[in-house]
Short mmCIF file of C-alpha atoms and ligand atoms in Angstrom, two decimals:
data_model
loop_
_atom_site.label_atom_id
_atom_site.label_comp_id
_atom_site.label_asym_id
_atom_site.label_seq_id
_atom_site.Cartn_x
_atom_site.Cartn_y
_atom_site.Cartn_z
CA UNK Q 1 -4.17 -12.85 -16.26
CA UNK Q 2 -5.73 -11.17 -13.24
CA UNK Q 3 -4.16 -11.70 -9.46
CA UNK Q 4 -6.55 -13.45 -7.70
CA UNK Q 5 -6.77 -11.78 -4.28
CA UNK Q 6 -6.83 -13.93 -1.01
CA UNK Q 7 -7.33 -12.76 2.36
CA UNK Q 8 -7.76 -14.40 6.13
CA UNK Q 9 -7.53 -13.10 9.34
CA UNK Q 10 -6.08 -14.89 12.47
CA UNK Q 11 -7.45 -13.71 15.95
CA UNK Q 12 -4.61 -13.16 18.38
CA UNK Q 13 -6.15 -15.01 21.35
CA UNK Q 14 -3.28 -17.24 22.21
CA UNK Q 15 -0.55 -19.51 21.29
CA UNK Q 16 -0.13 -20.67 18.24
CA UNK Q 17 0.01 -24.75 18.24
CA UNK Q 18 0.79 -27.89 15.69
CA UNK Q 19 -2.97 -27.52 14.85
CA UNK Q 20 -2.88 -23.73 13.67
CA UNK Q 21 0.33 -24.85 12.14
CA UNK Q 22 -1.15 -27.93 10.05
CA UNK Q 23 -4.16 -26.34 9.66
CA UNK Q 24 -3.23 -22.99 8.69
CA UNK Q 25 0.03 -21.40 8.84
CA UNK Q 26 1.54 -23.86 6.76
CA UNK Q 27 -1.10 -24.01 3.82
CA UNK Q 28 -1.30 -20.30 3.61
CA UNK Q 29 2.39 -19.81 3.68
CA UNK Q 30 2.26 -22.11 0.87
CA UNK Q 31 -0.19 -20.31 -1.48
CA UNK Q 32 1.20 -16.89 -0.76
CA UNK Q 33 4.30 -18.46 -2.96
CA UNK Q 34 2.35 -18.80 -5.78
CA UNK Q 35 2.80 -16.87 -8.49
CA UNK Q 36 -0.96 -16.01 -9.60
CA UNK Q 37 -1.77 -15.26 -6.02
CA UNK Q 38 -2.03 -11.75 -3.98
CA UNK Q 39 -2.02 -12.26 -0.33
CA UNK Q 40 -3.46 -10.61 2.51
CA UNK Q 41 -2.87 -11.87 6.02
CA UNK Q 42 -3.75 -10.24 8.98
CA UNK Q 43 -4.30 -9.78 13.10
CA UNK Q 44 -7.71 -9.41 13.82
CA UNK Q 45 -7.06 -7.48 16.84
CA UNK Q 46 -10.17 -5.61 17.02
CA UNK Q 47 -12.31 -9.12 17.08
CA UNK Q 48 -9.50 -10.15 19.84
CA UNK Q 49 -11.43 -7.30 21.44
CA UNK Q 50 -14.61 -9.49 21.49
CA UNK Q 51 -13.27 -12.45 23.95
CA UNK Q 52 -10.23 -11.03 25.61
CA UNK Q 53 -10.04 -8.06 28.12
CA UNK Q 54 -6.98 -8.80 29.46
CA UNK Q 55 -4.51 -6.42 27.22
CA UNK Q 56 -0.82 -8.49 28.19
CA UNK Q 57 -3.04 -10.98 26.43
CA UNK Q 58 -4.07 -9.70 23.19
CA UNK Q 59 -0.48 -7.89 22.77
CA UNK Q 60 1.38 -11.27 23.98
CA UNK Q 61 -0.29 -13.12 21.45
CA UNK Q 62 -0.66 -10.49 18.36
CA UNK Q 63 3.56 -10.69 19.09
CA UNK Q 64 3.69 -14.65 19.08
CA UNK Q 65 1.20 -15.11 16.53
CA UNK Q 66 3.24 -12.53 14.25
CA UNK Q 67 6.56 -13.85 15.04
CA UNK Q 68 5.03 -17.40 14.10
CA UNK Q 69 4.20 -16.56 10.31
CA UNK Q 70 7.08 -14.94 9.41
CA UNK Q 71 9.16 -18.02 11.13
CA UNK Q 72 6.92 -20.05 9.12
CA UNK Q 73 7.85 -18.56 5.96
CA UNK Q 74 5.39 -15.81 5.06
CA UNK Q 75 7.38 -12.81 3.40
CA UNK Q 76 6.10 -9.81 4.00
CA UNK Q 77 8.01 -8.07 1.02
CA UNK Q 78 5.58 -10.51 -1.40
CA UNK Q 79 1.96 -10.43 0.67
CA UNK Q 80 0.52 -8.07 2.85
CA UNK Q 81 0.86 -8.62 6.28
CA UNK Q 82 -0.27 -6.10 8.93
CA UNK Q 83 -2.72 -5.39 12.33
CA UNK Q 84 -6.43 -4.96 11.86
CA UNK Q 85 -6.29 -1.70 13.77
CA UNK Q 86 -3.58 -0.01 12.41
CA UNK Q 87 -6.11 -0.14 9.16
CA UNK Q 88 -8.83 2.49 11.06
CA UNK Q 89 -10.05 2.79 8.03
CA UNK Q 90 -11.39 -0.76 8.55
CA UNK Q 91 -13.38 0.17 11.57
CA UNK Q 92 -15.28 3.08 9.12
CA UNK Q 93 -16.07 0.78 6.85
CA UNK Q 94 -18.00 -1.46 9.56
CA UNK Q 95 -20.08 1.30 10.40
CA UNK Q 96 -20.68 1.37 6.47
CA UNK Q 97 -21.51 -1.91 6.41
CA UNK Q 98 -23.37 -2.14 9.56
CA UNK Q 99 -26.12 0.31 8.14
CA UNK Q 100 -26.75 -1.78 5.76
CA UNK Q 101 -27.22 -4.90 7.33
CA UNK Q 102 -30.09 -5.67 8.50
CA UNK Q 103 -30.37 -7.48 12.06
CA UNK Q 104 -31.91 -10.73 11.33
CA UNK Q 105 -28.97 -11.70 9.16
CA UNK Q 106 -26.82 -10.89 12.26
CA UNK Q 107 -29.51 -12.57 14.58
CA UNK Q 108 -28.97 -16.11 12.48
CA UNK Q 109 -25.20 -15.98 12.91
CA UNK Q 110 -23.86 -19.50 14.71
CA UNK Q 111 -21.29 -17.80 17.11
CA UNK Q 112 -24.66 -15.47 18.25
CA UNK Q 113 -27.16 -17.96 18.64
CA UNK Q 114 -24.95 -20.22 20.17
CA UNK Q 115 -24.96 -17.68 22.94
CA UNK Q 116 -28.11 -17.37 23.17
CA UNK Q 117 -29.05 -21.20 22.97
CA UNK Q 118 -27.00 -21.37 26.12
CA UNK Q 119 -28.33 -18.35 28.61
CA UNK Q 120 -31.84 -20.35 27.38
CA UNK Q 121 -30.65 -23.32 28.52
CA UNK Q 122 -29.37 -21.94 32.08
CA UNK Q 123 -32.81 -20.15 32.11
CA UNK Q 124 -31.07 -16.92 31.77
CA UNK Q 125 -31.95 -13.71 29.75
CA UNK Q 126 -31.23 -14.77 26.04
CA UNK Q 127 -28.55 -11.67 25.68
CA UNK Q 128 -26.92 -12.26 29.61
CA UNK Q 129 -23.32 -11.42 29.03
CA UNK Q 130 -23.26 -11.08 25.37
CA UNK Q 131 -21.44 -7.53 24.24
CA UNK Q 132 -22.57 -6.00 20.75
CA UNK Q 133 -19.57 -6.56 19.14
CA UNK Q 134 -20.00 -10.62 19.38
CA UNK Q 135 -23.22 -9.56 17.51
CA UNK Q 136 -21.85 -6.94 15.20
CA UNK Q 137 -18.53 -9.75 14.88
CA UNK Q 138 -19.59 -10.89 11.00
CA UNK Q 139 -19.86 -7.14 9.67
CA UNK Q 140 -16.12 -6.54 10.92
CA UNK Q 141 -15.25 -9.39 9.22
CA UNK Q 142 -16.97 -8.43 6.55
CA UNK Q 143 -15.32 -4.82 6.31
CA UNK Q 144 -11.95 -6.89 6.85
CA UNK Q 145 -12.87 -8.73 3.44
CA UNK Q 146 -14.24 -6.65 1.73
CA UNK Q 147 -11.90 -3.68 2.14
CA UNK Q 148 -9.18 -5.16 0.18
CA UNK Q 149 -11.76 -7.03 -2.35
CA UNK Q 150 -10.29 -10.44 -1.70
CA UNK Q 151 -11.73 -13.09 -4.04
CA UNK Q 152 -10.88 -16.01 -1.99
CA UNK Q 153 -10.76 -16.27 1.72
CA UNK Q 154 -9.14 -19.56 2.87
CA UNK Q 155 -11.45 -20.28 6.46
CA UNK Q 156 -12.05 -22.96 8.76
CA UNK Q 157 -15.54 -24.52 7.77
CA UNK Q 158 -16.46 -22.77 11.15
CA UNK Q 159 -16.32 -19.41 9.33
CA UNK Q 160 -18.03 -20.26 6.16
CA UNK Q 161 -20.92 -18.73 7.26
CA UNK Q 162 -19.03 -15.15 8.10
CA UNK Q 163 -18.03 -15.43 4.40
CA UNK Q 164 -21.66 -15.81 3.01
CA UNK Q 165 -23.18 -12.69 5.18
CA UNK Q 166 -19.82 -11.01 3.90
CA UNK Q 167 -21.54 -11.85 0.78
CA UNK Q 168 -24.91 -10.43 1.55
CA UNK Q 169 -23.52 -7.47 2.97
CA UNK Q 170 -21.43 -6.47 0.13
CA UNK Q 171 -24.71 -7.42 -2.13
CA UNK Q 172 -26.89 -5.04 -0.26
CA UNK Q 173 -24.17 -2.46 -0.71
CA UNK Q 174 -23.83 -2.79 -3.99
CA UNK Q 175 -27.44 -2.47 -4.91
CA UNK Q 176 -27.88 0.40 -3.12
CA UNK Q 177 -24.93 2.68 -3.81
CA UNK Q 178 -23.60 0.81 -7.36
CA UNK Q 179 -20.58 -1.88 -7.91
CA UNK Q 180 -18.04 -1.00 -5.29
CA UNK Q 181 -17.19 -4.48 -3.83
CA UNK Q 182 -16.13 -8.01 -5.47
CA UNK Q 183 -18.44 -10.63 -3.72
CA UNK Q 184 -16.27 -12.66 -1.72
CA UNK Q 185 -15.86 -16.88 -1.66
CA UNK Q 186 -14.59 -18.98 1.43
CA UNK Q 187 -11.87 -21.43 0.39
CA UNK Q 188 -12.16 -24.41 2.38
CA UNK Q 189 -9.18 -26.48 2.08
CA UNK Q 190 -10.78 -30.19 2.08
CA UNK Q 191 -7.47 -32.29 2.31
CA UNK Q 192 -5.80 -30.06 4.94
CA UNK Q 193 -5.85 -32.31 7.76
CA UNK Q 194 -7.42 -31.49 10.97
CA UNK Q 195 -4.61 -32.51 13.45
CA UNK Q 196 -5.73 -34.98 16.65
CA UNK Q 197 -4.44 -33.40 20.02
CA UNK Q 198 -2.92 -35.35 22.77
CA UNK Q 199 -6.19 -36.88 23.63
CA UNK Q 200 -7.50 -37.97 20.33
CA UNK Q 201 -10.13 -35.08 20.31
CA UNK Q 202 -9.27 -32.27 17.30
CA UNK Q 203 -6.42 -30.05 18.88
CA UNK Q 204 -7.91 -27.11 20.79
CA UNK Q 205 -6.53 -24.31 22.94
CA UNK Q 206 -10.05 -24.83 24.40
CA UNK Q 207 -9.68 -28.42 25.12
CA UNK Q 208 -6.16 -28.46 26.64
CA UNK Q 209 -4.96 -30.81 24.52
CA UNK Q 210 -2.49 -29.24 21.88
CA UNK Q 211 0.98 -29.06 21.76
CA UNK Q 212 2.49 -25.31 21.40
CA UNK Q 213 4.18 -24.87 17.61
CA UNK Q 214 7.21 -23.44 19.13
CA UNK Q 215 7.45 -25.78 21.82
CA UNK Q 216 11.06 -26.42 22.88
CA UNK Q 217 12.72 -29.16 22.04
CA UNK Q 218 12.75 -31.68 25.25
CA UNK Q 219 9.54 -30.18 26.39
CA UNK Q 220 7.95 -31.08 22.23
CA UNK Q 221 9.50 -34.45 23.61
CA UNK Q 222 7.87 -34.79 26.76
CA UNK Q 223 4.57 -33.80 25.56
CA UNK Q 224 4.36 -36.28 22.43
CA UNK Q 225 5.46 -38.91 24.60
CA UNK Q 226 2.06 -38.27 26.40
CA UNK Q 227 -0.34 -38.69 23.74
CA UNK Q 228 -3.05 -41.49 24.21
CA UNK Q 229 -2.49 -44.87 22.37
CA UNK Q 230 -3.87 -48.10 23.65
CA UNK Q 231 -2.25 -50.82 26.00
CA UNK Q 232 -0.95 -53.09 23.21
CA UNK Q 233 2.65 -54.33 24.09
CA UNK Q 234 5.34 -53.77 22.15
CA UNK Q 235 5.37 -56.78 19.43
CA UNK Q 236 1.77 -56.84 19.05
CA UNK Q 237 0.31 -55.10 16.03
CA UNK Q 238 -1.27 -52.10 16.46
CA UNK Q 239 -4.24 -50.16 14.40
CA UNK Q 240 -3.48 -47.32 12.47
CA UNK Q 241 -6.83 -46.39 12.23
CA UNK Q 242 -8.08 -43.63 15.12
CA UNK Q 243 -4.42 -43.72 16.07
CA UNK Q 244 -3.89 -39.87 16.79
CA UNK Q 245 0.03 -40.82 17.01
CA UNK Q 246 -0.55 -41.71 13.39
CA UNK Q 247 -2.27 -39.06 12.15
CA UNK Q 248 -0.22 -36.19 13.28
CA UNK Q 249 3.04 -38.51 12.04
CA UNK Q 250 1.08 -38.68 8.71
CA UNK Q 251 0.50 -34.73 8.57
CA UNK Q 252 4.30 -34.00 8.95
CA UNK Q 253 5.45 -37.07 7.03
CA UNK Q 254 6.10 -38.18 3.09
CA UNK Q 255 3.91 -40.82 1.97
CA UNK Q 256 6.96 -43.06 1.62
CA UNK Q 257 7.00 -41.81 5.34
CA UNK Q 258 3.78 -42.74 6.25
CA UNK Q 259 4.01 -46.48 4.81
CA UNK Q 260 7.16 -47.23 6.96
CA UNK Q 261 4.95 -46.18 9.87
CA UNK Q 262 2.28 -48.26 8.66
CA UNK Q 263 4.25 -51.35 8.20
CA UNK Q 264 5.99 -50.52 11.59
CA UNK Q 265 2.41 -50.65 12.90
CA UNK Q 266 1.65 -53.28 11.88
CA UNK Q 267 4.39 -55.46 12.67
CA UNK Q 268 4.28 -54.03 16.04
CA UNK Q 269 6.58 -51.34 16.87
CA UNK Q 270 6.22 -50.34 20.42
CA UNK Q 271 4.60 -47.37 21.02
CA UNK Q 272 7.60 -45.72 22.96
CA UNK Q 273 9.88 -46.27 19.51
CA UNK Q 274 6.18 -44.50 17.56
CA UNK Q 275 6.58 -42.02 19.48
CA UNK Q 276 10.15 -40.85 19.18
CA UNK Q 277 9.97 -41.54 15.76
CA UNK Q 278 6.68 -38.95 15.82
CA UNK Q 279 8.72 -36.69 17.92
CA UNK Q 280 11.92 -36.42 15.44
CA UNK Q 281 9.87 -36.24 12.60
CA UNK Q 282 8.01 -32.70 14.28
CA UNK Q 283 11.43 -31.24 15.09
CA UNK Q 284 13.06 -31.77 12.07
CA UNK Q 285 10.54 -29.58 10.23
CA UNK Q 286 9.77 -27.62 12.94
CA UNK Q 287 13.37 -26.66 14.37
CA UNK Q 288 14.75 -24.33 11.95
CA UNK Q 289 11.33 -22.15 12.46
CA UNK Q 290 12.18 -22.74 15.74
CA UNK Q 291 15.39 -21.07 16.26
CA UNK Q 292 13.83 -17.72 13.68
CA UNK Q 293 11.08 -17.43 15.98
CA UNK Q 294 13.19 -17.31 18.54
CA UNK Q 295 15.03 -14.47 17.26
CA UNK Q 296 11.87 -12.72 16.63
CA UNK Q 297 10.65 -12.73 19.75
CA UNK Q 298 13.88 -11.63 21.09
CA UNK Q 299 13.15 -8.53 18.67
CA UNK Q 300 9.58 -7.33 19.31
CA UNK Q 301 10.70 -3.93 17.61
CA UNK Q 302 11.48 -5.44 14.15
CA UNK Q 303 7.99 -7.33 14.22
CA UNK Q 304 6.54 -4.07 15.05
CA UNK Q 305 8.32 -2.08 12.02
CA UNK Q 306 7.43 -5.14 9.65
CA UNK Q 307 3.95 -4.66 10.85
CA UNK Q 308 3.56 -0.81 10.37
CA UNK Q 309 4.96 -1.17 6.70
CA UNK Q 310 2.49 -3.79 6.21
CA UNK Q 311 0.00 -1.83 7.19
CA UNK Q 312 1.16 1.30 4.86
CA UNK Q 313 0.54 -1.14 2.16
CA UNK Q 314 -2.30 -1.93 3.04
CA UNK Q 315 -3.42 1.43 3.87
CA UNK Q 316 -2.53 2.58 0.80
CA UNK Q 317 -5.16 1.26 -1.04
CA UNK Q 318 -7.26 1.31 2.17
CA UNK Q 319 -7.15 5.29 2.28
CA UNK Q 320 -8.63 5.89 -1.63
CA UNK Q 321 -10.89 3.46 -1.39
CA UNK Q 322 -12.85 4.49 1.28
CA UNK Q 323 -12.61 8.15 0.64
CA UNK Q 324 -14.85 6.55 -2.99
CA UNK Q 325 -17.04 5.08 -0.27
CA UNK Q 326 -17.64 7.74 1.60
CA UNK Q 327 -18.70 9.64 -1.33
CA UNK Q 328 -20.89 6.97 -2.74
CA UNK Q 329 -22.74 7.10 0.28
CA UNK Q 330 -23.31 10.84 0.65
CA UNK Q 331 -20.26 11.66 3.04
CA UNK Q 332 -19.27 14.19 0.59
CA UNK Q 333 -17.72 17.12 0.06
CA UNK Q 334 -19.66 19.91 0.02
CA UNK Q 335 -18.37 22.11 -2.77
CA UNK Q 336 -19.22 19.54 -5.36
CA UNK Q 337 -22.68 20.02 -6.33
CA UNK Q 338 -24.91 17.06 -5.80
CA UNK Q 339 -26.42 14.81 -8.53
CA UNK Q 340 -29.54 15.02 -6.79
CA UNK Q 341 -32.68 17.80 -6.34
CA UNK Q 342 -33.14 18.48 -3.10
CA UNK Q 343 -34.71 16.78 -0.62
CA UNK Q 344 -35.07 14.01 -3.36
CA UNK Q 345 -33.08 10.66 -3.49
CA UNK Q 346 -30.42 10.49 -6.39
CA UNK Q 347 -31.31 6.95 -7.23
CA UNK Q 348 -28.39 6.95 -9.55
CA UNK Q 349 -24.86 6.12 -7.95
CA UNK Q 350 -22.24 8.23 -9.00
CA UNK Q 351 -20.56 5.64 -11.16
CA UNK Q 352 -21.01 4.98 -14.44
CA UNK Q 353 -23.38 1.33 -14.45
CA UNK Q 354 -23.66 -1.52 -16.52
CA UNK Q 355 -27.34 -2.18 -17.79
CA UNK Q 356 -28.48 -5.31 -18.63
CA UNK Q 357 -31.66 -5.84 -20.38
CA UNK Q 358 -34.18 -7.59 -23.04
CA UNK Q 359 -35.40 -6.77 -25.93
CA UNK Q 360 -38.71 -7.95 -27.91
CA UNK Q 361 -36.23 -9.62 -30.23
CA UNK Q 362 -35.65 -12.16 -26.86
CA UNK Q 363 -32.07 -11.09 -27.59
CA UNK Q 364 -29.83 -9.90 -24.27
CA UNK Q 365 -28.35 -6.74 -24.62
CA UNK Q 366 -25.66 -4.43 -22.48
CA UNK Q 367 -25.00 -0.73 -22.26
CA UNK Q 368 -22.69 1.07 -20.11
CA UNK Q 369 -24.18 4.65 -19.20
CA UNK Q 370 -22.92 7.40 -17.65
CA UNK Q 371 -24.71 8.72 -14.05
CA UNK Q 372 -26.53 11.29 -16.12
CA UNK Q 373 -27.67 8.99 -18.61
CA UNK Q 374 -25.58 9.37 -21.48
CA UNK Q 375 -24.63 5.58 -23.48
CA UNK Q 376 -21.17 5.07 -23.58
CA UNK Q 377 -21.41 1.67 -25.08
CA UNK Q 378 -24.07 -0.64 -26.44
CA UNK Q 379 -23.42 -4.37 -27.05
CA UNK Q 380 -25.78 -6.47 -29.83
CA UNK Q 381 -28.49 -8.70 -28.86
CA UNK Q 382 -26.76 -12.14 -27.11
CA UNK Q 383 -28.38 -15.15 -26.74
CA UNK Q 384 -28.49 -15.44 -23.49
CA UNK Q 385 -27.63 -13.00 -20.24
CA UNK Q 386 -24.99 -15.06 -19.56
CA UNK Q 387 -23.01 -14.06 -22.17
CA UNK Q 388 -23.70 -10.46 -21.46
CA UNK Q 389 -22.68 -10.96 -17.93
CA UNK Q 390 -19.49 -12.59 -19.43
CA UNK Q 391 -18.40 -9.13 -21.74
CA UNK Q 392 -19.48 -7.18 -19.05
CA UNK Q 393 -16.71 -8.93 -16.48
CA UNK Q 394 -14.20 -8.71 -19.39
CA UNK Q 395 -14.49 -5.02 -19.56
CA UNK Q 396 -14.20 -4.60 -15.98
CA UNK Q 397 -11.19 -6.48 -15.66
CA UNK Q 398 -9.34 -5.60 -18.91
CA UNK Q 399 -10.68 -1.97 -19.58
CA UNK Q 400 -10.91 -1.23 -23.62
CA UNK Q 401 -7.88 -3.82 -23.81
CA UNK Q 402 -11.08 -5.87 -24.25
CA UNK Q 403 -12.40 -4.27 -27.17
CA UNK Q 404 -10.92 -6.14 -29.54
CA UNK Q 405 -11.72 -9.57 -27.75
CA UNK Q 406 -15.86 -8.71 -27.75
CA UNK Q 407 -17.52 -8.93 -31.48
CA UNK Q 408 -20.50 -7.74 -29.84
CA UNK Q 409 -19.91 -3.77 -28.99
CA UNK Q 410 -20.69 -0.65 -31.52
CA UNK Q 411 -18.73 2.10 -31.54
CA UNK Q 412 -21.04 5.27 -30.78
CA UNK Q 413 -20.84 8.14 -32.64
CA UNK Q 414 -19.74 11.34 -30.72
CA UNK Q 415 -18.21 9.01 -27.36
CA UNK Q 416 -14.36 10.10 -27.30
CA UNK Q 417 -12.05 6.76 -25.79
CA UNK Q 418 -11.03 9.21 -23.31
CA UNK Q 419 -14.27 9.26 -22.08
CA UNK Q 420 -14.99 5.61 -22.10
CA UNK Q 421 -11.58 4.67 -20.71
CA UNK Q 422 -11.78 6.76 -18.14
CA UNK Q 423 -15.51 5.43 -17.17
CA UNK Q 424 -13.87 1.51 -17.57
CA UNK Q 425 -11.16 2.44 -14.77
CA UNK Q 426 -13.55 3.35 -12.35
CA UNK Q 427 -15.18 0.42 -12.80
CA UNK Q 428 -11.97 -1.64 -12.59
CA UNK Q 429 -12.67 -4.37 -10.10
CA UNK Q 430 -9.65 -3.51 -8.31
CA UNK Q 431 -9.58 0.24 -8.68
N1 LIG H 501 -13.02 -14.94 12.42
C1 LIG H 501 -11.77 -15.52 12.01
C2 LIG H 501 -11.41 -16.65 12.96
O1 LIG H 501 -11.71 -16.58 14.14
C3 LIG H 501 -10.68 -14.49 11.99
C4 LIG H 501 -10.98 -13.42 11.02
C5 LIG H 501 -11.28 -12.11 11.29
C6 LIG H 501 -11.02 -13.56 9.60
N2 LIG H 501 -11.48 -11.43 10.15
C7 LIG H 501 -11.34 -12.26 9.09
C8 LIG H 501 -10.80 -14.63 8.73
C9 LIG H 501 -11.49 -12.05 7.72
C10 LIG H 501 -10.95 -14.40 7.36
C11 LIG H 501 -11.28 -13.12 6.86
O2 LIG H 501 -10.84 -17.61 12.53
#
């Protein structure tokens, strides 16, 4: 069985609250435990770049935020955990990328026209105040994603869209210079609650109305004793339903939990005894994170280290795979004589490809060829390209280990298996 890779970013822009914590940090802590899962988390410091210019900012937060996940949980010994731009490598392959985007895609993206939708509106210039890298934002995220060749990439529904030019991007790419990047899929995590904030309206920094994760204890106290609820008195029943109380309770809370609220509800608890129940439930979970984070941020210098060894890790598949960019492209070295005449366009990449194709017969057929031309493999006719498509993942992923699985490949007289292994690891997805 192959690791599936995930991978998500989190922009250090400010504190980290319940809402990151229900909507985020805890779920992702959660699947980095599992055991068919390789994890990537990161600071997107360079996109921090975008919104912030205040530095003390965007190093306060990349600290909190950092000292947050691993309080939460997250191991760094099991995922990968490091800072955006202590990966430069990441900011080459943007520049990659952004040559091969083209700038209507970039003109459609939300965040953009949003932007632009608004200096309209104030009868402005459509690009007042907007810098290039809001507009350049989804190819950074796509070099982010695409750099470690994450499969999945758990995102607010807010991002999908990032994820589907990610998509595009690494399409174009691929076309153009052969099969160097796995196409990328948001997760979006339907039954992950979105958390209320004090006011009833979805917790937001930008609303003012969320209640910092790492809040201490009297002042966690003090602010869920202001969250809105209605003027019934204590004894009359109250309405779980578009009770934010309730909601948060319920996203901390067992469903055994959850009924005794209920029933409290609805024999009507006051809503001073709601909320202290609310408010113990939060700390209880919450507390023993609590007092790590607290050591961690007494510590900044052990975040740091944890950080930079992340980032070797990450680097360290980072460095070789963008050196094979850089030659698929043409950044090359100049000793090694090119595949192409001059002047002239090599329109072969320097990979060994997969060809698909059809015969008269209607059957589908496969071969895998070397850059010059020469067949290391043929398949049979299939029935349908599906199938192809199908042997042809197999023998990405499991190399000749596959051989034996796929009736349909001929052995070729004259192709050594050192040959054909060694064209089969290139073309590992993950090599
Ligand atoms: N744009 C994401 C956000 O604001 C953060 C992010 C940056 C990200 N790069 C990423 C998320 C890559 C997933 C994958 O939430």
């Amino acid at each position: 069985m192959s690791l599936k890779r995930y991978l998500t970013g989190i922009t250090p822009s400010g504190t980290p609250h319940l809402g990151n914590y229900v909507g985020s940090i805890r779920p992702s802590v959660q699947a980095s435990q599992r055991a068919d899962v390789e994890s990537f988390y990161f600071l997107a410091d360079y996109h921090a770049l975008i919104k912030i210019d205040d530095p003390a900012r965007i190093q306060r937060s990349t600290l909190e935020i950092a000292a947050s996940w691993l309080a939460a949980g997250l191991d760094p010994e099991r995922v990968t955990f490091y800072r955006q731009s202590d990966v430069p490598e990441i900011a080459e392959l943007t520049w990659l990328l952004t040559c091969v985007t083209s700038k209507g895609l970039l003109n459609r993206a939300h965040a953009y026209k949003a932007a632009v939708d608004q200096n309209l509106a104030a009868q402005e210039e459509p690009d007042a105040n907007v810098n290039v890298g809001l507009f350049m934002y989804p190819v950074l995220m796509a070099a982010d994603i695409l750099m470690f060749n994450a499969h999945q990439v758990p995102v607010g529904r807010d991002q999908v869209q990032h994820i589907e030019m990610a998509r595009d991007i690494a399409q174009r790419f691929n076309h153009l210079y052969g099969e160097h990047f796995t196409l990328p899929q948001a997760a979006v995590e339907e039954d992950v609650a979105t958390l209320p904030g004090l006011d009833g309206r979805k917790m937001s920094k930008s609303y003012d109305n969320h209640i910092a994760l790492f809040a201490p204890r009297r002042e966690l106290e003090k602010l869920v004793s202001g969250i809105v609820t209605d003027s019934r008195a204590p004894g009359e029943p109250k309405q779980t339903e578009g009770s934010a109380l309730f909601q948060i309770y319920q996203a901390f809370a067992s469903a055994q939990e959850t009924l005794a609220l209920r029933q409290a509800y609805g024999t009507g608890i006051a809503w001073a005894d709601a909320k202290q129940m609310l408010f113990e439930r939060i700390d209880r979970e919450i507390a023993p994170m609590r007092e790590r984070y607290s050591a961690l941020m007494a510590n900044p210098a052990e975040i740091e280290q944890i950080l930079l060894r992340g980032a070797d890790k990450a680097r360290a598949r980072a460095r070789p795979f963008t050196a094979e960019l850089r030659r698929a492209v043409g950044l090359r070295d100049l000793r090694v004589a090119s595949a192409a005449a001059p002047g002239q366009r090599s329109s072969k990449p320097a990979l060994p490809q997969f060809k698909q194709y059809r015969e008269r017969d209607g059957k589908f057929y496969f071969k895998l060829q070397q850059p010059g031309g020469r067949v290391l493999l043929q398949s049979s006719g299939l029935d349908s390209p599906q199938e192809a498509a199908a042997a042809i993942r197999t023998l990405r992923e499991h190399g000749p280990g596959a051989f034996a699985k796929l009736a349909c490949l001929q052995p070729i007289a004259g192709i050594g298996q050192d040959e054909l292994a060694g064209a089969l690891a290139l073309l590992k997805p993950d090599a």
